[in-house]
PDB file of C-alpha atoms and ligand atoms in Angstrom:
ATOM      1  CA  MET A  24      51.319 135.042 121.114  1.00 90.00           C
ATOM      2  CA  THR A  25      54.556 132.728 121.841  1.00 92.00           C
ATOM      3  CA  PRO A  26      56.930 133.761 122.014  1.00 95.00           C
ATOM      4  CA  GLU A  27      58.007 131.488 118.783  1.00 93.00           C
ATOM      5  CA  GLN A  28      55.252 133.802 117.353  1.00 95.00           C
ATOM      6  CA  ARG A  29      56.456 137.061 118.303  1.00 95.00           C
ATOM      7  CA  LYS A  30      59.532 135.742 117.084  1.00 96.00           C
ATOM      8  CA  LEU A  31      58.074 135.085 113.367  1.00 96.00           C
ATOM      9  CA  PHE A  32      55.860 138.141 113.453  1.00 96.00           C
ATOM     10  CA  LYS A  33      59.576 139.991 112.848  1.00 96.00           C
ATOM     11  CA  GLN A  34      60.506 138.063 110.566  1.00 95.00           C
ATOM     12  CA  GLU A  35      56.656 138.036 108.081  1.00 94.00           C
ATOM     13  CA  PHE A  36      56.306 142.172 109.329  1.00 96.00           C
ATOM     14  CA  GLY A  37      59.126 143.285 110.909  1.00 96.00           C
ATOM     15  CA  GLU A  38      59.575 145.579 107.615  1.00 96.00           C
ATOM     16  CA  MET A  39      56.190 146.195 106.687  1.00 97.00           C
ATOM     17  CA  THR A  40      54.145 149.680 108.366  1.00 97.00           C
ATOM     18  CA  ASN A  41      51.226 149.073 110.648  1.00 95.00           C
ATOM     19  CA  GLU A  42      49.168 150.161 107.635  1.00 97.00           C
ATOM     20  CA  GLU A  43      51.069 147.677 105.678  1.00 97.00           C
ATOM     21  CA  ILE A  44      50.193 144.756 108.306  1.00 96.00           C
ATOM     22  CA  MET A  45      46.541 146.021 108.856  1.00 95.00           C
ATOM     23  CA  GLU A  46      46.358 145.703 104.839  1.00 97.00           C
ATOM     24  CA  GLN A  47      48.008 142.408 104.901  1.00 96.00           C
ATOM     25  CA  LEU A  48      44.905 140.841 107.105  1.00 95.00           C
ATOM     26  CA  ARG A  49      42.723 142.621 105.531  1.00 96.00           C
ATOM     27  CA  GLU A  50      43.461 140.667 101.868  1.00 96.00           C
ATOM     28  CA  TRP A  51      43.623 137.615 103.876  1.00 96.00           C
ATOM     29  CA  HIS A  52      40.656 138.337 105.772  1.00 94.00           C
ATOM     30  CA  ASP A  53      39.284 138.341 102.296  1.00 95.00           C
ATOM     31  CA  GLU A  54      40.482 135.959 100.460  1.00 95.00           C
ATOM     32  CA  GLY A  55      38.511 133.453 103.450  1.00 92.00           C
ATOM     33  CA  GLY A  56      42.345 132.236 104.501  1.00 96.00           C
ATOM     34  CA  CYS A  57      45.618 133.085 105.909  1.00 97.00           C
ATOM     35  CA  GLU A  58      49.310 132.428 106.423  1.00 97.00           C
ATOM     36  CA  ALA A  59      49.917 129.894 109.132  1.00 97.00           C
ATOM     37  CA  ALA A  60      51.968 131.405 112.400  1.00 97.00           C
ATOM     38  CA  CYS A  61      54.067 129.084 111.917  1.00 97.00           C
ATOM     39  CA  SER A  62      57.661 128.942 109.861  1.00 95.00           C
ATOM     40  CA  CYS A  63      55.464 126.167 108.503  1.00 97.00           C
ATOM     41  CA  GLY A  64      54.028 129.400 106.298  1.00 95.00           C
ATOM     42  CA  ALA A  65      51.277 127.370 105.559  1.00 97.00           C
ATOM     43  CA  TRP A  66      48.491 128.458 103.981  1.00 98.00           C
ATOM     44  CA  ILE A  67      44.775 127.586 106.484  1.00 98.00           C
ATOM     45  CA  GLU A  68      41.484 128.506 106.411  1.00 96.00           C
ATOM     46  CA  ALA A  69      41.091 131.593 108.393  1.00 95.00           C
ATOM     47  CA  ASP A  70      39.810 130.041 111.604  1.00 94.00           C
ATOM     48  CA  GLY A  71      42.208 126.935 112.006  1.00 96.00           C
ATOM     49  CA  THR A  72      45.841 125.565 111.990  1.00 97.00           C
ATOM     50  CA  CYS A  73      48.609 124.157 110.326  1.00 98.00           C
ATOM     51  CA  GLU A  74      49.741 120.800 110.271  1.00 98.00           C
ATOM     52  CA  HIS A  75      51.736 122.142 113.495  1.00 97.00           C
ATOM     53  CA  ASP A  76      48.695 123.408 115.294  1.00 97.00           C
ATOM     54  CA  GLN A  77      49.615 126.805 114.951  1.00 97.00           C
ATOM     55  CA  PRO A  78      47.234 129.041 114.664  1.00 97.00           C
ATOM     56  CA  SER A  79      47.037 131.771 111.188  1.00 97.00           C
ATOM     57  CA  TRP A  80      48.310 134.947 111.084  1.00 97.00           C
ATOM     58  CA  LEU A  81      44.510 136.724 111.476  1.00 96.00           C
ATOM     59  CA  ARG A  82      43.896 134.551 115.194  1.00 96.00           C
ATOM     60  CA  ALA A  83      47.528 134.825 116.447  1.00 96.00           C
ATOM     61  CA  LEU A  84      46.945 138.480 116.725  1.00 95.00           C
ATOM     62  CA  GLY A  85      43.721 138.715 117.885  1.00 94.00           C
ATOM     63  CA  TRP A  86      41.509 139.489 114.046  1.00 89.00           C
ATOM     64  CA  ILE A  87      39.416 136.838 114.529  1.00 88.00           C
TER      65      ILE A  87
HETATM   66 ZN1   ZN B 127      52.974 124.416 110.075  1.00 85.10          ZN
END
């Protein structure tokens, strides 16, 4: 992860337990999309990027 993604990760997932994070990622994975690891929080394809060229959380966290 880039430093920027690390900061966003804390904002997005900081309050969640590891288990809750896994559950969230699994849900997104099952839905076939994911929020972008970007402050825009766009819904994108799991292997895509948002309009700011940021990957999905699934990819940023190495799930896919
Ligand atoms: Zn974006």
